[in-house]
Coordinates of C-alpha atoms and ligand atoms in Angstrom, one line a residue:
M12 CA 80.2 87.0 65.7
K13 CA 79.1 84.3 68.0
T14 CA 80.9 83.6 71.3
Y15 CA 81.0 80.1 72.7
T16 CA 82.8 78.3 75.6
L17 CA 85.1 75.4 74.8
S18 CA 85.6 73.3 77.9
D19 CA 87.9 70.5 79.0
F20 CA 90.3 71.3 76.2
R21 CA 93.5 69.4 76.9
I22 CA 97.0 70.1 75.8
P23 CA 100.2 68.4 77.0
A24 CA 102.2 70.7 79.2
G25 CA 105.7 71.7 78.3
K26 CA 105.2 71.4 74.5
D27 CA 105.6 74.2 72.1
I28 CA 102.2 74.4 70.5
I29 CA 100.1 76.9 68.8
L30 CA 96.8 77.0 70.6
E31 CA 94.7 78.0 67.6
D32 CA 96.1 75.1 65.5
E33 CA 95.2 72.6 68.3
I34 CA 91.7 74.0 68.6
A35 CA 91.2 73.9 64.8
R36 CA 92.3 70.3 64.7
E37 CA 90.0 69.3 67.6
L38 CA 87.0 71.1 66.1
H39 CA 87.8 70.2 62.5
I40 CA 87.6 73.8 61.3
P41 CA 90.0 76.2 59.7
V42 CA 92.1 78.5 62.0
S43 CA 90.7 81.5 60.1
S44 CA 87.1 80.7 61.2
F45 CA 87.5 81.7 64.9
K46 CA 89.4 83.7 67.4
V47 CA 90.4 82.9 71.0
Q48 CA 88.8 85.6 73.0
K49 CA 90.1 84.7 76.4
I50 CA 91.2 81.9 78.7
V51 CA 88.5 81.3 81.3
R52 CA 90.3 78.7 83.3
K53 CA 93.6 76.9 83.2
A54 CA 94.2 73.9 85.5
L55 CA 96.9 71.2 85.5
D56 CA 96.0 67.6 85.4
T57 CA 98.8 65.6 86.9
R58 CA 97.0 62.3 87.4
K59 CA 99.1 60.5 84.8
K60 CA 102.7 60.8 86.1
D61 CA 105.3 62.3 83.9
Y62 CA 102.6 63.5 81.5
P63 CA 101.1 66.7 82.9
V64 CA 98.3 68.1 80.8
W65 CA 96.8 71.6 80.8
V66 CA 93.0 71.5 81.0
L67 CA 91.6 74.7 79.5
T68 CA 88.3 76.4 79.3
L69 CA 88.3 78.9 76.5
Q70 CA 86.1 81.6 75.1
L71 CA 86.0 81.4 71.3
E72 CA 84.5 83.8 68.8
F73 CA 83.3 82.3 65.5
Y74 CA 83.0 84.3 62.4
S75 CA 80.2 82.1 61.1
S76 CA 78.1 79.2 62.6
P77 CA 80.1 77.3 65.2
P78 CA 80.8 73.6 64.6
V79 CA 78.9 71.0 66.6
H80 CA 81.1 69.6 69.3
P81 CA 80.2 68.1 72.7
A82 CA 82.7 70.4 74.5
L83 CA 81.3 73.6 72.8
S84 CA 78.5 75.4 74.5
E85 CA 76.9 78.8 74.4
I86 CA 78.3 81.2 77.0
Q87 CA 76.3 81.2 80.3
P88 CA 76.4 84.6 82.0
L89 CA 78.0 84.5 85.4
K90 CA 75.6 84.6 88.3
I91 CA 75.0 88.1 89.6
E92 CA 73.5 88.4 93.1
A93 CA 70.4 90.6 93.3
Y94 CA 70.2 93.0 96.3
T95 CA 68.2 95.8 97.7
P96 CA 70.4 99.0 98.1
I97 CA 71.0 100.2 101.7
L98 CA 70.4 104.0 101.9
V99 CA 72.5 106.0 104.3
H100 CA 73.1 109.6 104.8
N101 CA 76.7 110.0 106.1
P102 CA 79.4 109.5 103.4
H103 CA 81.9 108.3 106.0
P104 CA 81.0 104.8 107.1
Y105 CA 83.4 103.3 109.7
I106 CA 85.2 100.1 108.6
I107 CA 87.0 98.3 111.4
G108 CA 89.8 96.2 110.0
M109 CA 92.1 96.7 107.0
G110 CA 92.3 93.1 105.8
P111 CA 90.9 92.0 102.5
A112 CA 87.3 92.2 103.7
G113 CA 87.7 95.8 105.0
L114 CA 89.8 97.0 102.0
F115 CA 87.5 95.6 99.4
C116 CA 84.4 96.8 101.1
A117 CA 86.0 100.3 101.0
L118 CA 86.8 99.9 97.3
A119 CA 83.2 99.0 96.5
M120 CA 81.9 101.9 98.5
V121 CA 84.1 104.6 96.9
E122 CA 82.5 103.6 93.6
N123 CA 79.2 105.0 94.9
G124 CA 80.7 108.2 96.2
F125 CA 81.4 107.1 99.9
K126 CA 84.6 108.1 101.6
P127 CA 84.9 105.4 104.3
W128 CA 87.1 105.9 107.4
L129 CA 89.1 102.8 108.0
F130 CA 90.4 101.8 111.5
D131 CA 92.9 99.1 112.4
K132 CA 94.4 98.2 115.7
G133 CA 97.7 97.5 113.9
D134 CA 100.2 99.7 112.1
S135 CA 100.5 100.8 108.5
L136 CA 102.1 98.2 106.3
E137 CA 105.5 99.8 106.5
E138 CA 105.5 99.9 110.3
R139 CA 104.1 96.5 110.5
L140 CA 106.9 95.0 108.5
I141 CA 109.3 96.2 111.1
K142 CA 107.2 94.8 113.9
V143 CA 107.0 91.4 112.3
Q144 CA 110.8 91.3 111.8
D145 CA 111.2 92.3 115.4
F146 CA 109.1 89.3 116.4
W147 CA 110.9 86.8 114.2
Q148 CA 114.4 88.1 114.9
K149 CA 114.3 89.4 118.5
G150 CA 111.2 87.7 119.9
I151 CA 109.5 91.0 120.6
L152 CA 105.8 90.7 119.9
D153 CA 103.5 93.7 119.5
E154 CA 100.0 92.4 120.4
N155 CA 98.4 95.0 118.2
S156 CA 100.6 94.8 115.2
N157 CA 101.9 91.5 114.0
V158 CA 101.5 88.7 111.4
Q159 CA 97.7 88.7 112.1
F160 CA 97.0 92.4 112.8
G161 CA 97.7 95.6 110.9
E162 CA 97.2 97.1 107.4
G163 CA 96.6 94.3 104.8
G164 CA 95.2 91.9 107.4
A165 CA 96.2 88.3 108.1
G166 CA 97.2 87.4 104.5
T167 CA 99.9 90.0 104.2
F168 CA 102.6 87.6 105.3
S169 CA 101.3 84.6 103.4
D170 CA 101.7 82.6 100.2
G171 CA 99.1 84.9 98.7
K172 CA 97.1 82.1 97.4
L173 CA 94.0 83.5 95.6
T174 CA 92.0 80.3 95.2
S175 CA 88.3 80.5 95.3
R176 CA 85.7 77.8 94.9
R177 CA 83.2 80.1 93.4
N178 CA 83.0 81.3 89.8
D179 CA 80.5 84.1 89.9
A180 CA 80.6 87.7 88.8
L181 CA 81.6 88.8 92.3
T182 CA 84.7 86.6 92.5
Q183 CA 85.7 87.7 89.0
R184 CA 85.3 91.3 90.1
I185 CA 87.7 90.7 93.0
Y186 CA 90.3 89.3 90.5
S187 CA 89.9 92.2 88.2
E188 CA 90.3 94.7 91.0
L189 CA 93.5 92.9 92.1
I190 CA 94.7 93.0 88.5
K191 CA 93.9 96.8 88.4
F192 CA 96.2 97.2 91.4
G193 CA 99.1 95.2 89.8
A194 CA 98.4 91.5 90.1
P195 CA 99.2 89.5 86.9
E196 CA 96.3 88.9 84.6
E197 CA 96.7 85.1 84.9
I198 CA 95.1 85.2 88.4
A199 CA 91.7 85.6 86.7
Y200 CA 91.9 82.1 85.1
E201 CA 94.6 80.0 86.7
A202 CA 93.2 77.2 88.9
L203 CA 95.8 77.9 91.6
P204 CA 96.7 81.6 91.4
H205 CA 99.1 83.1 93.9
L206 CA 100.9 86.4 94.5
G207 CA 103.3 85.6 97.3
T208 CA 103.8 87.9 100.3
D209 CA 105.8 90.3 98.2
G210 CA 103.0 90.6 95.6
I211 CA 100.3 91.0 98.3
Q212 CA 102.2 93.8 100.0
K213 CA 102.6 95.8 96.8
I214 CA 98.9 95.5 96.1
V215 CA 97.9 96.5 99.7
K216 CA 100.0 99.7 99.4
R217 CA 98.5 100.6 96.0
I218 CA 94.9 100.0 97.3
R219 CA 95.7 102.3 100.2
E220 CA 97.1 105.0 97.9
Y221 CA 94.0 104.8 95.7
L222 CA 91.5 104.9 98.5
I223 CA 93.2 108.0 99.9
T224 CA 92.8 109.7 96.6
K225 CA 89.1 108.9 96.8
G226 CA 88.8 110.7 100.2
C227 CA 89.2 107.7 102.6
K228 CA 91.0 108.1 105.9
F229 CA 93.2 105.5 107.4
H230 CA 93.5 105.3 111.2
Y231 CA 96.2 103.0 112.4
R232 CA 96.8 101.8 115.9
T233 CA 93.1 102.6 116.6
P234 CA 91.4 99.6 118.1
L235 CA 87.7 99.5 118.5
T236 CA 87.3 98.9 122.2
D237 CA 83.6 99.3 123.0
I238 CA 80.1 100.0 121.6
K239 CA 76.8 101.3 123.0
L240 CA 73.5 100.0 121.7
S241 CA 70.3 101.9 121.7
E242 CA 66.9 100.9 120.1
G243 CA 68.4 98.0 118.0
K244 CA 71.3 100.1 116.7
V245 CA 74.9 100.9 117.7
S246 CA 74.6 104.4 118.9
Q247 CA 78.3 105.0 119.8
V248 CA 81.6 103.3 119.3
A249 CA 84.8 103.8 121.4
F250 CA 88.4 103.8 120.3
G251 CA 90.0 103.8 123.8
N252 CA 88.3 106.7 125.6
Q253 CA 87.2 108.5 122.4
W254 CA 83.5 107.9 121.8
Q255 CA 82.1 108.6 118.3
E256 CA 78.7 108.3 116.6
P257 CA 79.0 106.8 113.1
E258 CA 75.9 106.1 111.1
I259 CA 77.0 102.6 110.1
I260 CA 79.8 100.4 111.4
I261 CA 81.3 97.6 109.4
L262 CA 83.2 94.9 111.3
A263 CA 86.0 93.3 109.3
L264 CA 87.8 91.9 112.2
G265 CA 89.5 88.7 111.0
N266 CA 89.7 85.3 112.7
A267 CA 91.9 86.3 115.7
A268 CA 89.7 89.1 117.1
R269 CA 89.3 87.5 120.5
N270 CA 89.0 90.6 122.6
T271 CA 86.6 92.3 120.3
W272 CA 84.3 89.2 120.1
K273 CA 84.3 89.2 123.9
M274 CA 83.4 92.9 124.0
L275 CA 80.6 92.4 121.4
Y276 CA 79.2 89.4 123.4
E277 CA 79.1 91.5 126.6
R278 CA 77.2 94.2 124.7
E279 CA 74.7 91.5 123.7
I280 CA 75.6 91.2 120.0
A281 CA 74.5 87.7 118.9
L282 CA 77.5 85.4 118.4
A283 CA 77.7 81.6 118.0
A284 CA 80.5 79.1 118.2
K285 CA 81.6 77.6 114.9
P286 CA 83.6 74.5 114.1
F287 CA 87.1 75.0 112.7
A288 CA 90.2 72.8 112.2
I289 CA 93.4 72.2 114.2
G290 CA 96.7 70.4 113.5
F291 CA 100.3 71.1 112.5
R292 CA 102.4 72.1 109.5
I293 CA 104.3 69.4 107.7
E294 CA 107.5 70.4 106.0
Q295 CA 109.0 68.4 103.1
K296 CA 111.6 68.8 100.5
Q297 CA 110.1 70.6 97.5
S298 CA 111.9 68.2 95.2
D299 CA 110.1 65.3 96.8
I300 CA 106.7 67.1 96.4
N301 CA 107.6 67.8 92.7
R302 CA 108.3 64.1 92.2
W303 CA 105.1 62.9 93.9
I304 CA 103.0 65.3 91.8
Y305 CA 104.7 65.4 88.4
G306 CA 106.4 62.0 88.4
N307 CA 109.7 63.6 87.4
E308 CA 111.2 66.4 89.3
S309 CA 112.4 68.2 86.2
W310 CA 108.9 69.2 85.4
S311 CA 109.1 71.8 88.1
E312 CA 111.5 73.9 85.9
I313 CA 108.7 74.3 83.4
L314 CA 105.6 74.2 85.7
G315 CA 107.0 75.7 88.9
P316 CA 107.0 74.0 92.3
A317 CA 104.2 71.5 92.7
S318 CA 101.5 71.7 95.3
Y319 CA 99.0 69.2 96.7
R320 CA 95.7 69.1 98.3
L321 CA 94.5 65.9 100.0
A322 CA 91.5 65.1 102.1
C323 CA 90.2 62.0 103.8
K324 CA 87.6 61.2 106.5
T325 CA 89.8 62.2 109.4
G326 CA 91.4 65.4 108.1
F327 CA 92.8 67.3 105.2
T328 CA 95.8 69.3 104.0
F329 CA 95.4 73.0 103.9
C330 CA 97.2 76.2 102.8
M331 CA 100.1 74.6 101.0
C332 CA 103.1 76.9 100.5
P333 CA 105.4 75.4 97.8
G334 CA 109.0 76.6 98.2
G335 CA 107.9 78.6 101.3
N336 CA 108.6 79.0 105.0
V337 CA 106.8 77.9 108.1
I338 CA 106.3 81.0 110.3
L339 CA 105.2 81.9 113.8
A340 CA 102.1 83.9 113.5
S341 CA 101.3 84.7 117.2
S342 CA 99.1 87.6 118.0
E343 CA 99.0 87.3 121.8
N344 CA 101.9 87.4 124.3
N345 CA 103.4 84.0 125.3
T346 CA 101.6 82.0 122.7
V347 CA 102.9 80.1 119.6
V348 CA 100.8 79.7 116.4
T349 CA 102.2 78.4 113.1
N350 CA 101.3 79.3 109.6
G351 CA 102.9 79.3 106.1
M352 CA 104.4 82.0 103.9
S353 CA 106.2 82.2 100.6
F354 CA 107.5 84.7 98.1
S355 CA 106.0 85.0 94.6
A356 CA 109.0 83.1 93.1
R357 CA 108.4 80.1 95.5
K358 CA 112.1 79.3 95.3
G359 CA 112.8 77.7 98.7
I360 CA 114.0 74.2 98.8
Y361 CA 111.2 73.1 101.2
G362 CA 107.4 73.2 100.9
N363 CA 105.0 73.2 103.7
S364 CA 101.3 72.6 104.2
A365 CA 99.0 72.3 107.2
I366 CA 97.6 68.9 108.1
V367 CA 94.5 69.5 110.1
T368 CA 91.4 67.8 111.4
A369 CA 88.0 69.4 111.9
V370 CA 87.1 70.1 115.5
S371 CA 83.6 70.9 116.8
A372 CA 81.6 70.9 120.1
K373 CA 82.2 67.1 120.3
D374 CA 85.9 67.9 120.9
Y375 CA 85.7 71.0 123.0
G376 CA 82.3 71.4 124.5
T377 CA 79.2 73.4 123.8
G378 CA 80.1 76.8 125.5
I379 CA 80.4 79.7 123.1
W380 CA 84.1 80.2 124.0
D381 CA 85.1 76.5 124.2
G382 CA 86.5 76.3 120.7
M383 CA 88.4 79.5 121.1
N384 CA 89.7 78.3 124.5
L385 CA 91.0 75.1 122.9
Q386 CA 93.0 77.3 120.4
I387 CA 94.3 79.3 123.4
D388 CA 95.3 76.2 125.3
M389 CA 97.2 74.8 122.4
E390 CA 98.9 78.1 121.7
T391 CA 99.9 78.6 125.3
K392 CA 101.1 75.1 125.8
A393 CA 103.3 75.5 122.7
F394 CA 105.0 78.5 124.3
H395 CA 107.2 76.1 126.3
K396 CA 110.6 77.5 125.2
G397 CA 109.6 81.1 124.2
Y398 CA 108.7 82.0 120.7
L399 CA 109.8 78.7 119.1
A400 CA 107.5 76.0 117.8
P401 CA 107.4 72.4 119.0
A402 CA 108.5 70.1 116.2
Q403 CA 109.0 66.4 115.6
K404 CA 109.9 64.0 112.9
A405 CA 106.7 62.7 111.3
D406 CA 107.9 59.1 111.6
D407 CA 108.5 59.6 115.3
F408 CA 105.1 61.2 115.8
L409 CA 103.5 58.1 114.3
Q410 CA 105.5 55.8 116.5
N411 CA 104.9 58.1 119.6
K412 CA 108.6 58.4 120.3
D413 CA 110.8 61.5 120.9
S414 CA 112.9 62.7 118.0
F415 CA 116.6 62.4 118.9
V416 CA 118.1 63.4 115.6
P417 CA 118.7 67.2 115.0
L418 CA 115.6 68.7 113.3
Y419 CA 115.7 71.2 110.5
S420 CA 112.8 73.5 109.7
T421 CA 112.5 76.8 107.8
C422 CA 110.3 78.0 110.7
L423 CA 110.9 81.6 111.6
P424 CA 112.2 82.2 114.2
G425 CA 112.8 78.5 115.1
I426 CA 111.7 75.2 116.6
Y427 CA 112.4 72.9 119.6
P428 CA 112.0 69.1 119.7
F429 CA 108.8 67.9 121.3
N430 CA 106.7 64.7 121.1
L431 CA 103.5 66.0 119.6
N432 CA 101.6 63.0 120.9
R433 CA 101.8 64.7 124.3
F434 CA 100.7 68.0 122.8
F435 CA 97.3 67.3 121.3
P436 CA 94.3 65.6 123.0
S437 CA 94.4 61.9 122.1
S438 CA 91.4 62.0 119.8
I439 CA 93.0 64.8 117.7
T440 CA 96.4 63.0 117.7
S441 CA 94.7 59.9 116.4
R442 CA 92.8 61.7 113.6
L443 CA 96.0 63.6 112.5
S444 CA 97.9 60.3 112.5
S445 CA 95.3 58.7 110.2
T446 CA 95.4 61.7 107.9
L447 CA 99.2 61.4 107.6
K448 CA 98.9 57.7 106.8
Y449 CA 96.3 58.4 104.2
C450 CA 98.5 61.1 102.6
N451 CA 101.4 58.5 102.6
H452 CA 99.1 56.1 100.8
I453 CA 98.5 58.6 98.1
F454 CA 102.1 59.8 97.9
P455 CA 104.4 57.0 99.2
G456 CA 107.2 58.6 101.3
F457 CA 105.0 61.5 102.2
Y458 CA 106.2 61.6 105.8
T459 CA 109.5 59.7 105.6
D460 CA 111.8 62.7 105.9
A461 CA 109.2 65.2 107.0
I462 CA 109.1 67.4 110.0
L463 CA 105.9 68.4 111.8
V464 CA 105.7 71.9 113.4
A465 CA 102.8 72.7 115.7
P466 CA 100.3 74.1 116.4
E467 CA 98.2 75.3 113.4
T468 CA 95.1 76.6 115.2
R469 CA 93.9 79.6 113.2
T470 CA 92.5 77.8 110.2
S471 CA 89.2 79.7 110.3
S472 CA 87.2 81.6 112.9
P473 CA 85.9 79.7 116.0
I474 CA 83.1 82.4 116.2
K475 CA 80.3 83.6 114.0
I476 CA 78.9 87.1 114.4
L477 CA 75.3 86.2 113.4
R478 CA 73.9 88.3 110.6
K479 CA 70.6 88.6 108.8
E480 CA 70.9 86.6 105.6
D481 CA 69.3 89.2 103.3
Y482 CA 70.6 92.4 104.8
L483 CA 74.0 91.2 106.0
S484 CA 73.6 93.2 109.2
S485 CA 74.1 91.9 112.7
L486 CA 71.0 90.1 114.1
S487 CA 71.3 92.4 117.1
A488 CA 72.0 95.9 115.6
S489 CA 70.7 97.1 112.2
N490 CA 73.6 99.4 111.5
L491 CA 76.3 97.0 112.4
Y492 CA 77.7 94.9 109.5
P493 CA 80.0 91.9 110.3
I494 CA 82.0 90.8 107.2
G495 CA 84.9 88.6 106.3
E496 CA 86.6 85.8 108.2
G497 CA 86.0 87.3 111.6
S498 CA 82.2 87.2 111.0
G499 CA 82.5 83.5 110.3
Y500 CA 81.0 83.9 106.8
S501 CA 84.1 83.6 104.7
G502 CA 87.5 82.0 104.7
G503 CA 90.6 83.0 102.8
I504 CA 91.7 86.1 101.0
I505 CA 89.4 86.0 98.0
S506 CA 86.2 85.0 99.7
S507 CA 86.8 87.6 102.5
A508 CA 87.4 90.3 99.9
A509 CA 84.2 89.2 98.1
D510 CA 82.2 89.3 101.3
G511 CA 83.5 92.8 101.8
W512 CA 82.7 93.9 98.3
R513 CA 79.2 92.3 98.4
L514 CA 78.3 94.5 101.3
G515 CA 80.1 97.6 100.2
E516 CA 78.4 97.8 96.8
R517 CA 74.9 97.8 98.4
F518 CA 75.3 101.2 100.0
R519 CA 73.9 104.4 98.4
I520 CA 74.0 107.9 99.7
Y521 CA 70.6 109.6 99.8
Ligands
FAD604 C1 100.3 83.6 107.7 C2 99.0 83.5 107.0 C3 99.0 83.0 105.7 C4 97.8 82.9 105.0 N1 97.8 82.5 103.7 C5 96.7 82.6 103.0 C6 96.7 82.3 101.6 O1 97.8 82.0 101.0 N2 95.6 82.4 100.9 C7 94.4 82.7 101.5 O2 93.3 82.8 100.8 N3 94.3 83.0 102.8 C8 95.4 82.9 103.6 N4 95.4 83.2 104.9 C9 94.1 83.6 105.5 C10 93.7 85.0 105.1 O3 94.8 85.9 105.4 C11 92.4 85.4 105.7 O4 91.4 84.5 105.4 C12 92.0 86.8 105.3 O5 93.0 87.7 105.6 C13 90.8 87.2 106.1 O6 90.5 88.5 105.7 P1 89.6 89.5 106.7 O7 89.7 90.8 106.0 O8 88.3 88.9 107.0 O9 90.4 89.5 108.0 P2 92.0 89.9 108.4 O10 92.8 89.8 107.1 O11 92.3 89.0 109.5 O12 91.9 91.4 108.8 C14 91.3 91.8 110.0 C15 91.9 93.1 110.5 O13 91.1 93.6 111.6 C16 91.9 94.2 112.5 N5 91.2 94.2 113.8 C17 90.8 93.2 114.6 N6 90.2 93.6 115.7 C18 90.2 94.9 115.6 C19 89.7 96.0 116.5 N7 89.0 95.7 117.6 N8 89.9 97.3 116.1 C20 90.5 97.6 114.9 N9 91.0 96.6 114.1 C21 90.8 95.3 114.4 C22 93.2 93.3 112.5 O14 94.3 94.1 113.0 C23 93.3 93.0 111.0 O15 94.1 93.8 110.3 C24 96.6 83.3 105.6 C25 96.6 83.8 107.0 C26 97.8 83.9 107.6 C27 97.8 84.4 109.1

């Protein structure tokens, strides 16, 4: 048996075909001479309108010598990163943060016999669901437990997109772990896999249950508030007035950990400012999006609601939620932050996506907190009418005029009309306007009936907790390990989970 990869194998979408017959025809061999071992990747090519095509990479097993074909190649093993194990004595490392980075770090550690203790400032998933509903429905925000904070981390109320730009053994490992905890098998090969907020929540709960059976302890509503350093190590950590002495501390804080970054900075942990992106959500009818992408709206019945990703010199679209909702994702009192969320079925009649432009020291200054302060300024300014988001017709934004027609948005809990030209600094407004025009050039009508809802500020972390490239530990303390999005070294659910796993699998008990 010889196993080969067949790449760029194209089949028209929506047709009833037998895959093996098509492959046999393409390779000029009998169906009986090979077996499809697995789909490695499945992406949709929608460049030719009204003729979507699946582009597959397949793993095939041949019973005798494989045919010669330009798309057929020997399987290349996925890249596995080499590392030196980190030896520790105490089986209970402290993991601060129960988002994807923290949870997957714990999953990797229990494989080597550790029983990590996990801490989060927020509530358990079940309690957190109540807190988030209280926020959206009654405007009551819990600063410790909200859309950003609590068990499951920031992606718990998300579209659950599981995209990753990397195809290495580590990323595949994260997908197989997710499948083990109930995600559909397709996530391992689909180009745009997603779980929806309902799917993510189920998996978070199962991961917790599994980790508890492995001896892990979950400490909710337990924020890390302080640390003490001694001889290049963290000697003590505080949760309120409780001081403890763990052997190692893993920081999986997420991109909204402003108080904790400040505390770390005061304790002389090396941090640096990092560029990020800022902008607004655009909300459009999902039927329009389907038409732009597929050519004919009816394809969505077969292929599901369409999604887009566009980029130009001035900005890019980000975190598209087909058939989803715009949501308020504030984590601090009297601030407004937007984001997007959808359920696995993606059945809503609107789709939304962030339109953002990269911002760096040129926009906000060279001080370490300048980028974060720009976020805070935007979020505070938006809190003009309570927990409602400023919104405007995209057409009016481009013409710099107030929107007088009633505006509709799915935004939870709601919006108020505001001219967003008066909201962003003029250089950012101009870049966002150019980006909108570029998108309209690609998909004519892109903004005609669209609503913009602001501000989208938490695209990635504005701060990096500097770490040693080889050891993954903080530059300032050898037993402090920053991981995930709050460390500034990852972005998104999958890459943060992978960053957590990469660290977790290195530890060994001696
Ligand atoms: C609404 C929304 C939708 C999103 N949609 C997607 C998507 O579809 N796909 C995608 O890839 N990404 C999405 N993201 C981004 C994604 O959620 C993050 O990239 C990912 O969660 C980062 O993982 P993390 O573990 O590094 O940090 P987080 O998930 O942010 O977890 C950090 C945890 O640390 C805790 N914490 C912080 N400070 C302390 C402290 N001092 N003490 C104790 N605990 C602390 C927080 O409470 C939090 O639970 C979305 C984010 C949001 C907010």
